PDB file of C-alpha atoms in Angstrom:
ATOM      1  CA  UNK A1194      37.653 -16.508  18.655  1.00 95.00           C
ATOM      2  CA  UNK A1195      36.891 -13.186  20.303  1.00 97.00           C
ATOM      3  CA  UNK A1196      39.673 -10.607  20.168  1.00 97.00           C
ATOM      4  CA  UNK A1197      40.702  -8.939  23.425  1.00 98.00           C
ATOM      5  CA  UNK A1198      41.799  -5.741  21.664  1.00 98.00           C
ATOM      6  CA  UNK A1199      40.677  -3.776  18.633  1.00 98.00           C
ATOM      7  CA  UNK A1200      41.385  -0.264  17.376  1.00 98.00           C
ATOM      8  CA  UNK A1201      39.497   2.577  15.796  1.00 98.00           C
ATOM      9  CA  UNK A1202      40.301   3.596  12.221  1.00 98.00           C
ATOM     10  CA  UNK A1203      41.918   6.766  13.561  1.00 98.00           C
ATOM     11  CA  UNK A1204      44.217   4.749  15.835  1.00 98.00           C
ATOM     12  CA  UNK A1205      45.156   2.393  12.993  1.00 98.00           C
ATOM     13  CA  UNK A1206      45.981   5.357  10.767  1.00 98.00           C
ATOM     14  CA  UNK A1207      48.290   6.776  13.453  1.00 98.00           C
ATOM     15  CA  UNK A1208      49.986   3.405  13.973  1.00 98.00           C
ATOM     16  CA  UNK A1209      50.738   3.271  10.240  1.00 98.00           C
ATOM     17  CA  UNK A1210      52.277   6.763  10.367  1.00 98.00           C
ATOM     18  CA  UNK A1211      54.408   5.826  13.374  1.00 98.00           C
ATOM     19  CA  UNK A1212      55.528   2.559  11.756  1.00 98.00           C
ATOM     20  CA  UNK A1213      56.678   4.479   8.670  1.00 98.00           C
ATOM     21  CA  UNK A1214      58.790   6.734  10.842  1.00 97.00           C
ATOM     22  CA  UNK A1215      60.015   4.302  13.526  1.00 97.00           C
ATOM     23  CA  UNK A1216      59.725   0.775  12.114  1.00 97.00           C
ATOM     24  CA  UNK A1217      58.205  -2.021  14.190  1.00 98.00           C
ATOM     25  CA  UNK A1218      56.278  -0.885  17.257  1.00 98.00           C
ATOM     26  CA  UNK A1219      54.897  -2.215  20.521  1.00 97.00           C
ATOM     27  CA  UNK A1220      52.329  -0.968  23.033  1.00 96.00           C
ATOM     28  CA  UNK A1221      52.534  -1.230  26.789  1.00 94.00           C
ATOM     29  CA  UNK A1222      49.691  -0.479  29.185  1.00 92.00           C
ATOM     30  CA  UNK A1223      50.920  -0.114  32.753  1.00 86.00           C
ATOM     31  CA  UNK A1224      48.726   0.040  35.799  1.00 75.00           C
ATOM     32  CA  UNK A1225      50.268   2.900  37.750  1.00 67.00           C
ATOM     33  CA  UNK A1226      50.127   6.649  37.708  1.00 60.00           C
ATOM     34  CA  UNK A1227      51.700   9.036  35.191  1.00 55.00           C
ATOM     35  CA  UNK A1228      52.873   6.955  32.236  1.00 52.00           C
ATOM     36  CA  UNK A1229      50.591   4.096  33.306  1.00 52.00           C
ATOM     37  CA  UNK A1230      47.306   5.858  32.807  1.00 64.00           C
ATOM     38  CA  UNK A1231      47.376   5.548  29.024  1.00 86.00           C
ATOM     39  CA  UNK A1232      48.897   3.022  26.630  1.00 92.00           C
ATOM     40  CA  UNK A1233      52.414   3.911  25.584  1.00 92.00           C
ATOM     41  CA  UNK A1234      53.705   3.269  22.061  1.00 95.00           C
ATOM     42  CA  UNK A1235      57.407   2.441  21.695  1.00 96.00           C
ATOM     43  CA  UNK A1236      59.743   1.157  19.030  1.00 97.00           C
ATOM     44  CA  UNK A1237      59.669  -2.641  19.312  1.00 96.00           C
ATOM     45  CA  UNK A1238      62.116  -3.596  22.048  1.00 91.00           C
ATOM     46  CA  UNK A1239      62.172  -0.025  23.368  1.00 90.00           C
ATOM     47  CA  UNK A1240      60.431  -1.072  26.568  1.00 88.00           C
ATOM     48  CA  UNK A1241      61.295  -4.133  28.625  1.00 88.00           C
ATOM     49  CA  UNK A1242      58.320  -5.985  29.951  1.00 89.00           C
ATOM     50  CA  UNK A1243      58.361  -7.570  33.398  1.00 89.00           C
ATOM     51  CA  UNK A1244      57.926 -11.228  34.283  1.00 92.00           C
ATOM     52  CA  UNK A1245      54.256 -12.117  34.035  1.00 94.00           C
ATOM     53  CA  UNK A1246      53.264  -9.248  31.739  1.00 95.00           C
ATOM     54  CA  UNK A1247      50.613 -10.224  29.210  1.00 97.00           C
ATOM     55  CA  UNK A1248      50.299  -9.751  25.440  1.00 97.00           C
ATOM     56  CA  UNK A1249      46.537  -9.488  24.843  1.00 98.00           C
ATOM     57  CA  UNK A1250      46.781  -9.322  21.048  1.00 98.00           C
ATOM     58  CA  UNK A1251      48.025  -7.327  18.103  1.00 97.00           C
ATOM     59  CA  UNK A1252      46.922  -4.296  16.138  1.00 97.00           C
ATOM     60  CA  UNK A1253      48.475  -3.856  12.688  1.00 96.00           C
ATOM     61  CA  UNK A1254      51.036  -6.557  13.609  1.00 97.00           C
ATOM     62  CA  UNK A1255      51.939  -4.539  16.724  1.00 98.00           C
ATOM     63  CA  UNK A1256      51.863  -6.390  20.044  1.00 97.00           C
ATOM     64  CA  UNK A1257      49.821  -4.864  22.849  1.00 98.00           C
ATOM     65  CA  UNK A1258      51.294  -5.686  26.271  1.00 96.00           C
ATOM     66  CA  UNK A1259      49.556  -5.169  29.600  1.00 95.00           C
ATOM     67  CA  UNK A1260      51.058  -5.038  33.073  1.00 93.00           C
ATOM     68  CA  UNK A1261      50.382  -8.351  34.855  1.00 93.00           C
ATOM     69  CA  UNK A1262      48.506  -6.712  37.728  1.00 91.00           C
ATOM     70  CA  UNK A1263      46.405  -4.556  35.403  1.00 91.00           C
ATOM     71  CA  UNK A1264      45.563  -7.614  33.297  1.00 94.00           C
ATOM     72  CA  UNK A1265      44.354  -9.436  36.397  1.00 93.00           C
ATOM     73  CA  UNK A1266      42.008  -6.524  37.065  1.00 91.00           C
ATOM     74  CA  UNK A1267      40.852  -6.087  33.422  1.00 92.00           C
ATOM     75  CA  UNK A1268      41.003  -9.682  32.120  1.00 95.00           C
ATOM     76  CA  UNK A1269      37.219  -9.705  31.677  1.00 97.00           C
ATOM     77  CA  UNK A1270      37.270  -6.555  29.515  1.00 96.00           C
ATOM     78  CA  UNK A1271      37.671  -5.841  25.830  1.00 97.00           C
ATOM     79  CA  UNK A1272      40.123  -3.024  25.003  1.00 96.00           C
ATOM     80  CA  UNK A1273      39.548  -0.607  22.134  1.00 97.00           C
ATOM     81  CA  UNK A1274      42.546   1.547  21.231  1.00 97.00           C
ATOM     82  CA  UNK A1275      41.583   5.029  20.176  1.00 96.00           C
ATOM     83  CA  UNK A1276      43.423   8.321  19.747  1.00 95.00           C
ATOM     84  CA  UNK A1277      42.609  11.918  20.634  1.00 93.00           C
ATOM     85  CA  UNK A1278      44.153  15.268  19.763  1.00 92.00           C
ATOM     86  CA  UNK A1279      45.890  16.035  23.051  1.00 87.00           C
ATOM     87  CA  UNK A1280      49.208  15.854  24.851  1.00 79.00           C
ATOM     88  CA  UNK A1281      49.232  12.676  26.925  1.00 68.00           C
ATOM     89  CA  UNK A1282      50.498  12.005  30.403  1.00 65.00           C
ATOM     90  CA  UNK A1283      54.250  11.469  30.663  1.00 61.00           C
ATOM     91  CA  UNK A1284      55.067  12.248  27.053  1.00 70.00           C
ATOM     92  CA  UNK A1285      57.135   9.087  26.479  1.00 83.00           C
ATOM     93  CA  UNK A1286      54.904   7.611  23.802  1.00 91.00           C
ATOM     94  CA  UNK A1287      55.865   7.989  20.126  1.00 94.00           C
ATOM     95  CA  UNK A1288      52.674   9.860  19.183  1.00 95.00           C
ATOM     96  CA  UNK A1289      53.396  12.707  21.616  1.00 91.00           C
ATOM     97  CA  UNK A1290      55.361  14.900  19.142  1.00 91.00           C
ATOM     98  CA  UNK A1291      52.346  14.701  16.819  1.00 93.00           C
ATOM     99  CA  UNK A1292      50.159  16.161  19.598  1.00 93.00           C
ATOM    100  CA  UNK A1293      48.151  12.939  19.776  1.00 94.00           C
ATOM    101  CA  UNK A1294      47.419  10.575  22.649  1.00 92.00           C
ATOM    102  CA  UNK A1295      46.426   6.916  22.496  1.00 94.00           C
ATOM    103  CA  UNK A1296      43.645   5.933  24.890  1.00 92.00           C
ATOM    104  CA  UNK A1297      41.830   2.758  25.820  1.00 93.00           C
ATOM    105  CA  UNK A1298      38.086   2.352  26.042  1.00 93.00           C
ATOM    106  CA  UNK A1299      36.910  -0.708  27.977  1.00 93.00           C
ATOM    107  CA  UNK A1300      33.800  -2.834  27.953  1.00 96.00           C
ATOM    108  CA  UNK A1301      33.079  -6.035  29.860  1.00 98.00           C
ATOM    109  CA  UNK A1302      32.859  -9.252  27.821  1.00 98.00           C
ATOM    110  CA  UNK A1303      29.515 -11.024  27.697  1.00 97.00           C
ATOM    111  CA  UNK A1304      29.269 -14.529  29.161  1.00 96.00           C
ATOM    112  CA  UNK A1305      29.222 -15.948  25.620  1.00 96.00           C
ATOM    113  CA  UNK A1306      32.339 -13.979  24.612  1.00 97.00           C
ATOM    114  CA  UNK A1307      34.193 -15.182  27.733  1.00 96.00           C
ATOM    115  CA  UNK A1308      33.832 -18.766  26.470  1.00 96.00           C
ATOM    116  CA  UNK A1309      35.653 -18.022  23.194  1.00 97.00           C
ATOM    117  CA  UNK A1310      38.440 -15.512  23.970  1.00 97.00           C
ATOM    118  CA  UNK A1311      41.713 -15.503  22.075  1.00 96.00           C
ATOM    119  CA  UNK A1312      44.545 -16.853  24.200  1.00 95.00           C
ATOM    120  CA  UNK A1313      47.100 -14.483  25.692  1.00 96.00           C
ATOM    121  CA  UNK A1314      50.855 -14.901  26.017  1.00 95.00           C
ATOM    122  CA  UNK A1315      52.947 -14.159  29.090  1.00 92.00           C
ATOM    123  CA  UNK A1316      56.565 -13.199  29.776  1.00 88.00           C
ATOM    124  CA  UNK A1317      58.056 -16.178  31.631  1.00 82.00           C
TER     125      UNK A1317
END
């Protein structure tokens, strides 16, 4: 099965640091402006997803949720979570005090990959 999301080593390292400090985590990628332009990292349960939002996979046992409308737009794309040294938009994400910002890089799945994608889960 083809994963819908992966992460760079640098992003995984930061997730481990944040888990040590905050416990279980979750990611949410919204589709709007401000906080929605980059994935936000919260303590698990610290953000309430909406009906229809989609979990596209996990990174380091951390669920990665996507806004239902954004998923519809990007459902044919692979997400790679990365991190840069910068202050992100909104400042609500847990990495902000560390002067880091999670980002997503996208690429379109090949036709072959589309045939073997991992299933997603939805909020009913």
